[in-house]
PDB file of C-alpha atoms in Angstrom:
ATOM      1  CA  MET A   1      17.883   3.672  11.758  1.00 95.00           C
ATOM      2  CA  LEU A   2      13.994   2.826  11.903  1.00 97.00           C
ATOM      3  CA  ILE A   3      11.873   5.246   9.633  1.00 98.00           C
ATOM      4  CA  VAL A   4       8.232   4.633  10.680  1.00 97.00           C
ATOM      5  CA  ASN A   5       5.153   5.941   8.758  1.00 95.00           C
ATOM      6  CA  SER A   6       2.588   5.922  11.751  1.00 91.00           C
ATOM      7  CA  PHE A   7      -0.052   6.704   9.175  1.00 89.00           C
ATOM      8  CA  ALA A   8       0.384   3.322   7.277  1.00 88.00           C
ATOM      9  CA  SER A   9      -2.414   0.599   7.540  1.00 85.00           C
ATOM     10  CA  SER A  10      -0.609  -1.703   9.727  1.00 88.00           C
ATOM     11  CA  VAL A  11       1.537   0.431  11.898  1.00 93.00           C
ATOM     12  CA  THR A  12       0.398   0.851  15.454  1.00 94.00           C
ATOM     13  CA  ALA A  13       2.025   2.323  18.411  1.00 94.00           C
ATOM     14  CA  ARG A  14       2.234  -1.078  20.035  1.00 95.00           C
ATOM     15  CA  ASN A  15       3.752  -2.829  17.102  1.00 95.00           C
ATOM     16  CA  THR A  16       6.357   0.135  16.810  1.00 96.00           C
ATOM     17  CA  VAL A  17       7.482  -0.354  20.445  1.00 96.00           C
ATOM     18  CA  VAL A  18       7.690  -4.269  19.802  1.00 95.00           C
ATOM     19  CA  VAL A  19       9.624  -3.811  16.617  1.00 95.00           C
ATOM     20  CA  HIS A  20      11.992  -1.255  18.271  1.00 95.00           C
ATOM     21  CA  ARG A  21      12.609  -3.498  21.156  1.00 93.00           C
ATOM     22  CA  ARG A  22      13.185  -6.236  19.039  1.00 93.00           C
ATOM     23  CA  LEU A  23      15.694  -4.552  16.717  1.00 94.00           C
ATOM     24  CA  SER A  24      17.581  -3.123  19.706  1.00 91.00           C
ATOM     25  CA  GLU A  25      17.768  -6.082  22.194  1.00 81.00           C
ATOM     26  CA  GLY A  26      20.797  -8.135  22.653  1.00 51.00           C
ATOM     27  CA  VAL A  27      21.557 -11.762  22.133  1.00 48.00           C
ATOM     28  CA  LEU A  28      21.840 -14.098  25.022  1.00 43.00           C
ATOM     29  CA  GLU A  29      25.400 -15.223  25.677  1.00 46.00           C
ATOM     30  CA  PRO A  30      24.918 -18.869  26.903  1.00 48.00           C
ATOM     31  CA  HIS A  31      28.102 -18.882  28.993  1.00 49.00           C
ATOM     32  CA  ALA A  32      27.807 -15.538  30.652  1.00 49.00           C
ATOM     33  CA  GLY A  33      23.838 -15.981  31.035  1.00 50.00           C
ATOM     34  CA  ARG A  34      23.112 -12.542  30.334  1.00 51.00           C
ATOM     35  CA  ARG A  35      22.204 -10.491  27.198  1.00 49.00           C
ATOM     36  CA  ARG A  36      24.834  -8.604  25.282  1.00 49.00           C
ATOM     37  CA  ALA A  37      23.884  -5.076  23.687  1.00 48.00           C
ATOM     38  CA  LYS A  38      23.899  -5.605  19.912  1.00 73.00           C
ATOM     39  CA  HIS A  39      21.989  -2.948  17.920  1.00 82.00           C
ATOM     40  CA  GLU A  40      21.782   0.597  18.299  1.00 89.00           C
ATOM     41  CA  VAL A  41      18.465   2.002  16.768  1.00 94.00           C
ATOM     42  CA  GLU A  42      17.484   5.433  16.173  1.00 95.00           C
ATOM     43  CA  VAL A  43      13.515   5.840  15.389  1.00 96.00           C
ATOM     44  CA  VAL A  44      12.208   8.738  13.382  1.00 97.00           C
ATOM     45  CA  GLU A  45       8.678   9.157  12.248  1.00 96.00           C
ATOM     46  CA  THR A  46       7.525  10.662   8.701  1.00 95.00           C
ATOM     47  CA  ASN A  47       4.627  13.136   8.452  1.00 89.00           C
ATOM     48  CA  ARG A  48       4.514  14.032   4.635  1.00 89.00           C
ATOM     49  CA  ARG A  49       5.512  12.783   1.294  1.00 89.00           C
ATOM     50  CA  GLY A  50       9.347  12.756   0.721  1.00 91.00           C
ATOM     51  CA  HIS A  51      10.144  12.880   4.448  1.00 95.00           C
ATOM     52  CA  ALA A  52      11.551   9.419   4.305  1.00 97.00           C
ATOM     53  CA  THR A  53      13.960  10.018   1.647  1.00 97.00           C
ATOM     54  CA  ARG A  54      15.304  12.863   3.599  1.00 97.00           C
ATOM     55  CA  PHE A  55      15.659  10.840   6.829  1.00 98.00           C
ATOM     56  CA  ALA A  56      17.273   7.989   4.742  1.00 98.00           C
ATOM     57  CA  HIS A  57      19.682  10.350   2.916  1.00 97.00           C
ATOM     58  CA  ASP A  58      20.927  11.874   6.117  1.00 97.00           C
ATOM     59  CA  ALA A  59      21.161   8.387   7.731  1.00 97.00           C
ATOM     60  CA  ALA A  60      23.547   7.308   4.983  1.00 97.00           C
ATOM     61  CA  ARG A  61      25.521  10.611   5.275  1.00 97.00           C
ATOM     62  CA  ARG A  62      25.935   9.869   8.924  1.00 97.00           C
ATOM     63  CA  GLY A  63      27.096   6.332   8.176  1.00 96.00           C
ATOM     64  CA  PHE A  64      24.253   4.306   9.534  1.00 96.00           C
ATOM     65  CA  ASP A  65      24.757   0.399   8.542  1.00 96.00           C
ATOM     66  CA  VAL A  66      21.199  -0.309   7.822  1.00 97.00           C
ATOM     67  CA  VAL A  67      17.981   1.986   7.251  1.00 98.00           C
ATOM     68  CA  ILE A  68      14.837   0.173   7.780  1.00 98.00           C
ATOM     69  CA  GLY A  69      11.500   1.339   6.023  1.00 98.00           C
ATOM     70  CA  TYR A  70       8.510   0.523   8.326  1.00 97.00           C
ATOM     71  CA  GLY A  71       5.420   1.415   6.651  1.00 95.00           C
ATOM     72  CA  GLY A  72       3.596   0.845   3.066  1.00 92.00           C
ATOM     73  CA  ASP A  73       5.371   0.366  -0.177  1.00 94.00           C
ATOM     74  CA  GLY A  74       5.546   4.064  -0.678  1.00 93.00           C
ATOM     75  CA  THR A  75       7.610   4.468   2.435  1.00 95.00           C
ATOM     76  CA  LEU A  76       9.881   1.787   1.366  1.00 96.00           C
ATOM     77  CA  ASN A  77      10.442   3.509  -2.015  1.00 96.00           C
ATOM     78  CA  GLU A  78      11.472   6.646  -0.412  1.00 97.00           C
ATOM     79  CA  VAL A  79      13.941   4.841   1.888  1.00 98.00           C
ATOM     80  CA  ALA A  80      15.604   3.014  -1.012  1.00 97.00           C
ATOM     81  CA  THR A  81      15.699   6.342  -2.913  1.00 97.00           C
ATOM     82  CA  GLY A  82      17.425   8.021  -0.128  1.00 97.00           C
ATOM     83  CA  ILE A  83      20.149   5.378   0.306  1.00 98.00           C
ATOM     84  CA  ALA A  84      20.656   4.360  -3.225  1.00 97.00           C
ATOM     85  CA  GLY A  85      24.275   4.582  -4.332  1.00 95.00           C
ATOM     86  CA  THR A  86      25.667   4.556  -0.763  1.00 97.00           C
ATOM     87  CA  ASP A  87      27.014   1.764   1.563  1.00 97.00           C
ATOM     88  CA  THR A  88      24.124   1.912   3.967  1.00 98.00           C
ATOM     89  CA  ALA A  89      21.843  -1.134   3.445  1.00 98.00           C
ATOM     90  CA  LEU A  90      18.061  -1.117   3.017  1.00 98.00           C
ATOM     91  CA  GLY A  91      15.881  -3.209   5.665  1.00 98.00           C
ATOM     92  CA  VAL A  92      12.300  -3.960   4.990  1.00 97.00           C
ATOM     93  CA  LEU A  93       9.146  -4.180   7.442  1.00 97.00           C
ATOM     94  CA  PRO A  94       5.595  -4.548   6.283  1.00 96.00           C
ATOM     95  CA  GLY A  95       3.487  -1.749   7.565  1.00 94.00           C
ATOM     96  CA  GLY A  96       0.900  -1.057   4.545  1.00 90.00           C
ATOM     97  CA  SER A  97      -2.047  -2.846   3.327  1.00 84.00           C
ATOM     98  CA  THR A  98      -0.447  -4.828   0.546  1.00 88.00           C
ATOM     99  CA  ASN A  99       3.236  -4.762   1.214  1.00 94.00           C
ATOM    100  CA  VAL A 100       4.067  -6.035  -2.240  1.00 95.00           C
ATOM    101  CA  PHE A 101       7.934  -5.715  -1.889  1.00 96.00           C
ATOM    102  CA  ALA A 102       8.289  -7.107   1.587  1.00 96.00           C
ATOM    103  CA  ARG A 103       6.033 -10.123   0.557  1.00 95.00           C
ATOM    104  CA  THR A 104       8.311 -10.796  -2.670  1.00 95.00           C
ATOM    105  CA  LEU A 105      11.137 -11.063  -0.137  1.00 96.00           C
ATOM    106  CA  GLY A 106       9.376 -13.756   1.842  1.00 94.00           C
ATOM    107  CA  LEU A 107       8.288 -11.772   4.805  1.00 96.00           C
ATOM    108  CA  PRO A 108       5.165 -12.411   6.692  1.00 95.00           C
ATOM    109  CA  ASN A 109       2.726  -9.630   6.365  1.00 93.00           C
ATOM    110  CA  ASP A 110       2.564  -8.880  10.075  1.00 95.00           C
ATOM    111  CA  PRO A 111       5.431  -6.647  11.086  1.00 95.00           C
ATOM    112  CA  VAL A 112       5.958  -8.299  14.631  1.00 95.00           C
ATOM    113  CA  GLU A 113       6.345 -11.556  12.745  1.00 96.00           C
ATOM    114  CA  ALA A 114       8.355 -10.016   9.891  1.00 96.00           C
ATOM    115  CA  VAL A 115      10.855  -8.333  12.330  1.00 95.00           C
ATOM    116  CA  GLU A 116      12.183 -11.738  13.505  1.00 94.00           C
ATOM    117  CA  HIS A 117      13.329 -12.401   9.980  1.00 95.00           C
ATOM    118  CA  LEU A 118      14.640  -9.154   9.511  1.00 96.00           C
ATOM    119  CA  VAL A 119      16.817  -9.450  12.541  1.00 93.00           C
ATOM    120  CA  ALA A 120      17.959 -12.937  11.461  1.00 92.00           C
ATOM    121  CA  GLY A 121      18.986 -11.411   8.342  1.00 93.00           C
ATOM    122  CA  ILE A 122      20.805  -8.633   9.828  1.00 93.00           C
ATOM    123  CA  ASP A 123      22.610 -10.913  12.374  1.00 90.00           C
ATOM    124  CA  ALA A 124      23.576 -13.086   9.389  1.00 90.00           C
ATOM    125  CA  ASN A 125      25.117  -9.919   7.619  1.00 92.00           C
ATOM    126  CA  ASP A 126      23.131 -11.322   4.440  1.00 95.00           C
ATOM    127  CA  VAL A 127      23.481  -8.011   2.635  1.00 97.00           C
ATOM    128  CA  ARG A 128      23.469  -8.061  -1.161  1.00 97.00           C
ATOM    129  CA  PRO A 129      23.305  -5.455  -3.929  1.00 97.00           C
ATOM    130  CA  ILE A 130      20.101  -5.453  -5.968  1.00 97.00           C
ATOM    131  CA  GLY A 131      19.048  -3.547  -9.139  1.00 97.00           C
ATOM    132  CA  LEU A 132      16.266  -1.050  -9.149  1.00 97.00           C
ATOM    133  CA  GLY A 133      14.176   0.475 -11.749  1.00 97.00           C
ATOM    134  CA  GLN A 134      14.248   4.217 -12.578  1.00 97.00           C
ATOM    135  CA  VAL A 135      11.817   6.361 -14.248  1.00 97.00           C
ATOM    136  CA  ASN A 136      12.429   9.953 -15.138  1.00 96.00           C
ATOM    137  CA  GLY A 137      15.144   9.988 -12.639  1.00 93.00           C
ATOM    138  CA  ARG A 138      13.338   8.607  -9.788  1.00 95.00           C
ATOM    139  CA  TYR A 139      13.805   4.941  -8.539  1.00 97.00           C
ATOM    140  CA  PHE A 140      11.293   2.144  -8.082  1.00 97.00           C
ATOM    141  CA  CYS A 141      11.636  -1.105  -6.136  1.00 97.00           C
ATOM    142  CA  PHE A 142       9.039  -3.325  -7.731  1.00 96.00           C
ATOM    143  CA  HIS A 143       6.856  -1.578 -10.382  1.00 96.00           C
ATOM    144  CA  THR A 144       5.723   1.346 -12.120  1.00 97.00           C
ATOM    145  CA  GLY A 145       2.077   1.377 -13.428  1.00 95.00           C
ATOM    146  CA  VAL A 146       1.147   3.489 -16.463  1.00 96.00           C
ATOM    147  CA  GLY A 147      -2.452   4.341 -17.752  1.00 93.00           C
ATOM    148  CA  TYR A 148      -5.499   2.529 -16.185  1.00 91.00           C
ATOM    149  CA  ASP A 149      -3.471   1.259 -13.359  1.00 89.00           C
ATOM    150  CA  ALA A 150      -2.279   4.578 -12.229  1.00 91.00           C
ATOM    151  CA  ALA A 151      -5.885   6.072 -12.719  1.00 89.00           C
ATOM    152  CA  VAL A 152      -7.015   3.485 -10.152  1.00 87.00           C
ATOM    153  CA  VAL A 153      -4.192   4.457  -7.781  1.00 86.00           C
ATOM    154  CA  GLN A 154      -5.337   8.168  -8.218  1.00 82.00           C
ATOM    155  CA  LYS A 155      -8.866   7.306  -7.266  1.00 81.00           C
ATOM    156  CA  VAL A 156      -7.751   5.525  -4.233  1.00 76.00           C
ATOM    157  CA  GLU A 157      -5.734   8.366  -2.943  1.00 68.00           C
ATOM    158  CA  THR A 158      -8.770  10.714  -3.192  1.00 70.00           C
ATOM    159  CA  HIS A 159     -10.058   8.559  -0.343  1.00 58.00           C
ATOM    160  CA  GLY A 160      -6.661   8.368   1.185  1.00 57.00           C
ATOM    161  CA  SER A 161      -8.487   8.656   4.948  1.00 51.00           C
ATOM    162  CA  LEU A 162     -10.346   5.340   4.065  1.00 50.00           C
ATOM    163  CA  LYS A 163      -7.376   3.368   2.751  1.00 53.00           C
ATOM    164  CA  ARG A 164      -6.343   2.189   6.346  1.00 50.00           C
ATOM    165  CA  TRP A 165      -9.703   0.763   7.154  1.00 48.00           C
ATOM    166  CA  LEU A 166     -10.971  -0.437   3.866  1.00 51.00           C
ATOM    167  CA  GLY A 167      -7.970  -1.702   2.277  1.00 56.00           C
ATOM    168  CA  HIS A 168      -8.814  -4.161  -0.678  1.00 61.00           C
ATOM    169  CA  PRO A 169     -12.413  -3.229  -0.996  1.00 69.00           C
ATOM    170  CA  LEU A 170     -11.297   0.431  -1.742  1.00 64.00           C
ATOM    171  CA  PHE A 171      -9.021  -0.740  -4.435  1.00 67.00           C
ATOM    172  CA  ILE A 172     -12.030  -2.746  -5.779  1.00 71.00           C
ATOM    173  CA  TYR A 173     -14.452   0.205  -5.796  1.00 67.00           C
ATOM    174  CA  ALA A 174     -11.803   2.269  -7.345  1.00 69.00           C
ATOM    175  CA  GLY A 175     -11.034  -0.240 -10.074  1.00 72.00           C
ATOM    176  CA  LEU A 176     -14.744  -0.415 -11.112  1.00 73.00           C
ATOM    177  CA  SER A 177     -15.636   3.221 -10.749  1.00 76.00           C
ATOM    178  CA  THR A 178     -12.489   4.076 -12.973  1.00 80.00           C
ATOM    179  CA  TRP A 179     -13.351   1.594 -15.496  1.00 74.00           C
ATOM    180  CA  LEU A 180     -16.966   2.939 -15.756  1.00 73.00           C
ATOM    181  CA  THR A 181     -16.364   6.481 -15.848  1.00 79.00           C
ATOM    182  CA  GLY A 182     -12.714   7.544 -15.046  1.00 75.00           C
ATOM    183  CA  TYR A 183     -10.486   6.395 -17.831  1.00 83.00           C
ATOM    184  CA  ASP A 184     -10.784   6.637 -21.744  1.00 83.00           C
ATOM    185  CA  ARG A 185     -10.974   3.015 -22.993  1.00 84.00           C
ATOM    186  CA  LYS A 186     -11.607   3.985 -26.640  1.00 86.00           C
ATOM    187  CA  ARG A 187      -8.127   5.313 -27.712  1.00 88.00           C
ATOM    188  CA  PRO A 188      -4.557   4.689 -26.920  1.00 89.00           C
ATOM    189  CA  HIS A 189      -2.788   6.705 -24.180  1.00 93.00           C
ATOM    190  CA  PHE A 190       0.871   6.276 -25.179  1.00 96.00           C
ATOM    191  CA  SER A 191       3.181   4.615 -27.595  1.00 97.00           C
ATOM    192  CA  ILE A 192       6.038   2.187 -26.352  1.00 97.00           C
ATOM    193  CA  SER A 193       9.517   1.944 -27.648  1.00 96.00           C
ATOM    194  CA  GLY A 194      12.734   0.174 -26.425  1.00 93.00           C
ATOM    195  CA  GLY A 195      13.419  -3.267 -25.186  1.00 82.00           C
ATOM    196  CA  ASP A 196      13.370  -6.480 -27.543  1.00 80.00           C
ATOM    197  CA  ALA A 197      10.385  -5.654 -29.457  1.00 86.00           C
ATOM    198  CA  PRO A 198       9.253  -3.101 -32.476  1.00 91.00           C
ATOM    199  CA  ASP A 199       7.737  -0.132 -31.337  1.00 93.00           C
ATOM    200  CA  GLU A 200       4.122  -0.308 -30.271  1.00 95.00           C
ATOM    201  CA  PRO A 201       1.830   2.787 -30.957  1.00 95.00           C
ATOM    202  CA  ASN A 202      -1.289   1.514 -29.054  1.00 94.00           C
ATOM    203  CA  GLY A 203      -0.604   1.549 -25.375  1.00 94.00           C
ATOM    204  CA  TYR A 204      -3.624   1.624 -22.898  1.00 94.00           C
ATOM    205  CA  PHE A 205      -2.201   0.292 -19.707  1.00 92.00           C
ATOM    206  CA  THR A 206       1.440  -0.710 -19.037  1.00 96.00           C
ATOM    207  CA  ILE A 207       3.204  -2.403 -16.072  1.00 96.00           C
ATOM    208  CA  VAL A 208       6.951  -1.986 -15.817  1.00 97.00           C
ATOM    209  CA  LEU A 209       8.303  -4.751 -13.126  1.00 97.00           C
ATOM    210  CA  ASN A 210      11.362  -4.899 -11.238  1.00 98.00           C
ATOM    211  CA  THR A 211      10.040  -7.763  -9.408  1.00 97.00           C
ATOM    212  CA  ASN A 212       7.252 -10.396  -9.614  1.00 95.00           C
ATOM    213  CA  PRO A 213       4.479 -10.627  -8.506  1.00 93.00           C
ATOM    214  CA  TYR A 214       2.714  -7.223  -9.598  1.00 91.00           C
ATOM    215  CA  THR A 215       0.605  -7.166  -6.501  1.00 89.00           C
ATOM    216  CA  TYR A 216      -1.496  -9.421  -4.095  1.00 85.00           C
ATOM    217  CA  LEU A 217      -5.121  -9.929  -4.133  1.00 78.00           C
ATOM    218  CA  GLY A 218      -5.439 -10.901  -0.448  1.00 77.00           C
ATOM    219  CA  ASN A 219      -3.092 -14.033  -0.193  1.00 82.00           C
ATOM    220  CA  ARG A 220      -3.168 -14.639  -3.901  1.00 86.00           C
ATOM    221  CA  PRO A 221      -0.152 -13.337  -5.754  1.00 90.00           C
ATOM    222  CA  LEU A 222      -0.888 -11.734  -9.261  1.00 90.00           C
ATOM    223  CA  ASP A 223       1.940 -13.240 -11.134  1.00 93.00           C
ATOM    224  CA  LEU A 224       2.701 -11.280 -14.526  1.00 95.00           C
ATOM    225  CA  SER A 225       6.104 -12.649 -15.381  1.00 95.00           C
ATOM    226  CA  PRO A 226       8.620 -14.968 -14.095  1.00 93.00           C
ATOM    227  CA  ASP A 227      11.243 -13.168 -16.177  1.00 94.00           C
ATOM    228  CA  ALA A 228      11.027 -10.374 -13.464  1.00 96.00           C
ATOM    229  CA  GLY A 229      13.120 -10.645 -10.381  1.00 94.00           C
ATOM    230  CA  LEU A 230      15.795  -9.092  -8.409  1.00 93.00           C
ATOM    231  CA  ASP A 231      18.361 -11.572  -9.800  1.00 89.00           C
ATOM    232  CA  GLN A 232      17.450 -10.425 -13.472  1.00 93.00           C
ATOM    233  CA  PRO A 233      19.552  -8.119 -15.563  1.00 92.00           C
ATOM    234  CA  GLY A 234      16.720  -5.763 -16.502  1.00 96.00           C
ATOM    235  CA  LEU A 235      13.168  -4.864 -16.242  1.00 97.00           C
ATOM    236  CA  VAL A 236       9.818  -6.519 -17.789  1.00 97.00           C
ATOM    237  CA  ALA A 237       7.363  -4.288 -19.589  1.00 97.00           C
ATOM    238  CA  ILE A 238       3.813  -5.722 -20.089  1.00 96.00           C
ATOM    239  CA  SER A 239       1.311  -3.553 -21.871  1.00 96.00           C
ATOM    240  CA  PHE A 240      -2.210  -4.101 -22.867  1.00 94.00           C
ATOM    241  CA  THR A 241      -2.904  -2.892 -26.437  1.00 94.00           C
ATOM    242  CA  THR A 242      -6.631  -2.835 -25.934  1.00 93.00           C
ATOM    243  CA  MET A 243      -9.110  -2.112 -23.133  1.00 89.00           C
ATOM    244  CA  LYS A 244     -11.593  -4.803 -24.005  1.00 90.00           C
ATOM    245  CA  ALA A 245     -12.819  -6.365 -20.650  1.00 88.00           C
ATOM    246  CA  THR A 246     -12.801  -9.847 -21.919  1.00 90.00           C
ATOM    247  CA  ALA A 247      -8.755  -9.260 -22.995  1.00 89.00           C
ATOM    248  CA  ILE A 248      -7.968  -8.002 -19.524  1.00 87.00           C
ATOM    249  CA  LEU A 249      -9.694 -10.289 -17.453  1.00 86.00           C
ATOM    250  CA  SER A 250      -8.466 -13.321 -19.280  1.00 90.00           C
ATOM    251  CA  SER A 251      -4.765 -12.190 -18.877  1.00 90.00           C
ATOM    252  CA  LEU A 252      -5.498 -11.473 -15.185  1.00 83.00           C
ATOM    253  CA  ALA A 253      -7.262 -14.714 -14.523  1.00 86.00           C
ATOM    254  CA  GLY A 254      -4.188 -16.626 -16.066  1.00 86.00           C
ATOM    255  CA  ALA A 255      -1.881 -14.397 -13.886  1.00 89.00           C
ATOM    256  CA  LEU A 256      -3.698 -15.625 -10.786  1.00 86.00           C
ATOM    257  CA  LYS A 257      -3.112 -19.228 -11.680  1.00 87.00           C
ATOM    258  CA  GLY A 258       0.726 -18.545 -11.658  1.00 86.00           C
ATOM    259  CA  GLY A 259       3.407 -18.897 -14.365  1.00 86.00           C
ATOM    260  CA  GLY A 260       2.748 -15.324 -15.561  1.00 91.00           C
ATOM    261  CA  VAL A 261       0.507 -13.895 -18.310  1.00 92.00           C
ATOM    262  CA  LYS A 262       0.079 -16.021 -21.460  1.00 90.00           C
ATOM    263  CA  PRO A 263       1.277 -14.748 -25.099  1.00 88.00           C
ATOM    264  CA  SER A 264      -1.820 -12.908 -26.695  1.00 91.00           C
ATOM    265  CA  ASP A 265      -2.512 -10.760 -29.635  1.00 92.00           C
ATOM    266  CA  HIS A 266      -3.560  -7.962 -27.007  1.00 94.00           C
ATOM    267  CA  LEU A 267      -0.195  -8.108 -25.025  1.00 95.00           C
ATOM    268  CA  ASP A 268       2.852  -6.464 -25.781  1.00 95.00           C
ATOM    269  CA  VAL A 269       5.612  -8.212 -23.635  1.00 95.00           C
ATOM    270  CA  ARG A 270       9.322  -7.097 -23.205  1.00 96.00           C
ATOM    271  CA  THR A 271      11.891  -8.828 -21.192  1.00 95.00           C
ATOM    272  CA  ASN A 272      15.433  -7.955 -19.792  1.00 95.00           C
ATOM    273  CA  VAL A 273      14.504  -4.147 -20.566  1.00 96.00           C
ATOM    274  CA  GLU A 274      17.448  -1.879 -19.931  1.00 95.00           C
ATOM    275  CA  ARG A 275      15.778   1.265 -21.538  1.00 97.00           C
ATOM    276  CA  LEU A 276      12.118   1.986 -22.425  1.00 97.00           C
ATOM    277  CA  VAL A 277      10.127   5.175 -23.489  1.00 98.00           C
ATOM    278  CA  LEU A 278       6.383   5.621 -23.117  1.00 98.00           C
ATOM    279  CA  GLU A 279       5.249   8.991 -24.740  1.00 97.00           C
ATOM    280  CA  HIS A 280       2.170  10.825 -26.128  1.00 97.00           C
ATOM    281  CA  ASP A 281       1.207  14.310 -27.199  1.00 96.00           C
ATOM    282  CA  GLU A 282      -1.457  14.338 -24.253  1.00 95.00           C
ATOM    283  CA  PRO A 283      -0.637  13.697 -20.619  1.00 96.00           C
ATOM    284  CA  PHE A 284      -1.356  10.226 -19.117  1.00 95.00           C
ATOM    285  CA  PRO A 285      -1.282   9.124 -15.541  1.00 95.00           C
ATOM    286  CA  TYR A 286       1.461   6.973 -13.781  1.00 96.00           C
ATOM    287  CA  GLN A 287       1.969   5.508 -10.299  1.00 95.00           C
ATOM    288  CA  LEU A 288       5.245   4.386  -8.803  1.00 95.00           C
ATOM    289  CA  ASP A 289       5.388   1.628  -6.198  1.00 94.00           C
ATOM    290  CA  GLY A 290       1.814   2.458  -5.327  1.00 88.00           C
ATOM    291  CA  ASP A 291       2.087   6.154  -5.322  1.00 90.00           C
ATOM    292  CA  ALA A 292       0.191   8.276  -7.827  1.00 91.00           C
ATOM    293  CA  LEU A 293       2.690  10.879  -9.273  1.00 93.00           C
ATOM    294  CA  GLY A 294       0.167  12.732 -11.652  1.00 93.00           C
ATOM    295  CA  GLU A 295       0.328  13.000 -15.288  1.00 96.00           C
ATOM    296  CA  THR A 296       3.096  13.434 -17.915  1.00 97.00           C
ATOM    297  CA  THR A 297       3.761  13.363 -21.751  1.00 97.00           C
ATOM    298  CA  ARG A 298       6.952  11.158 -21.533  1.00 98.00           C
ATOM    299  CA  LEU A 299       8.558   8.283 -19.309  1.00 98.00           C
ATOM    300  CA  GLU A 300      12.006   7.270 -19.704  1.00 98.00           C
ATOM    301  CA  PHE A 301      12.826   4.025 -17.946  1.00 98.00           C
ATOM    302  CA  GLN A 302      16.097   2.381 -17.052  1.00 97.00           C
ATOM    303  CA  HIS A 303      17.374  -0.577 -15.096  1.00 97.00           C
ATOM    304  CA  VAL A 304      20.017   0.324 -12.436  1.00 97.00           C
ATOM    305  CA  PRO A 305      22.145  -2.550 -11.523  1.00 96.00           C
ATOM    306  CA  ASP A 306      23.395  -2.757  -8.068  1.00 96.00           C
ATOM    307  CA  ALA A 307      21.690   0.384  -6.986  1.00 97.00           C
ATOM    308  CA  VAL A 308      21.036  -0.455  -3.288  1.00 98.00           C
ATOM    309  CA  ARG A 309      22.262  -2.778  -0.785  1.00 98.00           C
ATOM    310  CA  LEU A 310      19.469  -4.804   0.677  1.00 98.00           C
ATOM    311  CA  VAL A 311      19.166  -6.898   3.820  1.00 97.00           C
ATOM    312  CA  PHE A 312      17.774 -10.223   2.856  1.00 97.00           C
ATOM    313  CA  PRO A 313      15.529 -11.762   5.615  1.00 96.00           C
ATOM    314  CA  ALA A 314      16.431 -15.070   7.097  1.00 93.00           C
ATOM    315  CA  THR A 315      14.453 -17.811   8.908  1.00 87.00           C
ATOM    316  CA  PRO A 316      14.832 -16.935  12.749  1.00 84.00           C
ATOM    317  CA  GLY A 317      16.787 -19.310  14.648  1.00 70.00           C
ATOM    318  CA  GLY A 318      18.486 -20.986  11.594  1.00 55.00           C
ATOM    319  CA  GLN A 319      15.605 -23.285  11.110  1.00 49.00           C
ATOM    320  CA  ALA A 320      14.907 -25.092   7.804  1.00 39.00           C
TER     321      ALA A 320
END
């Protein structure tokens, strides 16, 4: 099944036709000189939040071998949630503006190019179980952002109709306006407990990673921690214990250079985290795989090993 979010930034009617055809078409049988039908693909389109999860869950119930999420990271998250814990495998196609998870897997950012790699992975039957993060019972594929990061995503979503056309400039605008007027930088927003470090009462901004990088700035990965990855036994939590501009900019500048953020007095870093709790008396914002989910007073994280079976992309034609 191919689940399409036609509102996603890079999804067009033409690309959807091309992707569907390439997933469905047969392979050339050299001796017969003809194509043999190989994949039967059912296409469905989402039209509201949560729709992809219901489609994916139904596909798993009906015994589909693979369900492919074609949209942004939010669509992919919903598909993964719908098939988690089943024998149905997850396929990934980039259709959003950033496509963090797809690019983490090494897929091109163009869906027409990426489908070749996905088909090669399906044909090679390269399907392996991966772990996912979970927060308050909901899965995430690559990260959950808490505090400032989530406030920026909320700001972007208030201009959702512009996201398809403005992309990264809209995120830059949202980041600056949230910094200046939309987020309290003078007092902590939550405490942090769990993992391999003492409790930290002064949490301003936390990223909980299941994969690395955290995001991409154009073609540049924002590399927060090499300890985060699909082959790791737990999550990585990186928290800022101050909102001083110099502290945040120095850490993010280091992340752009690669190798992860460097140890600092203003960072709380926990690796191989199986369980983590963020809480406060007053609500704080959070976002999951790029979707703002509002505010809460408590977040409980855990790492779920072998949560979903993933089709790993391969090089088309078996080229090196």
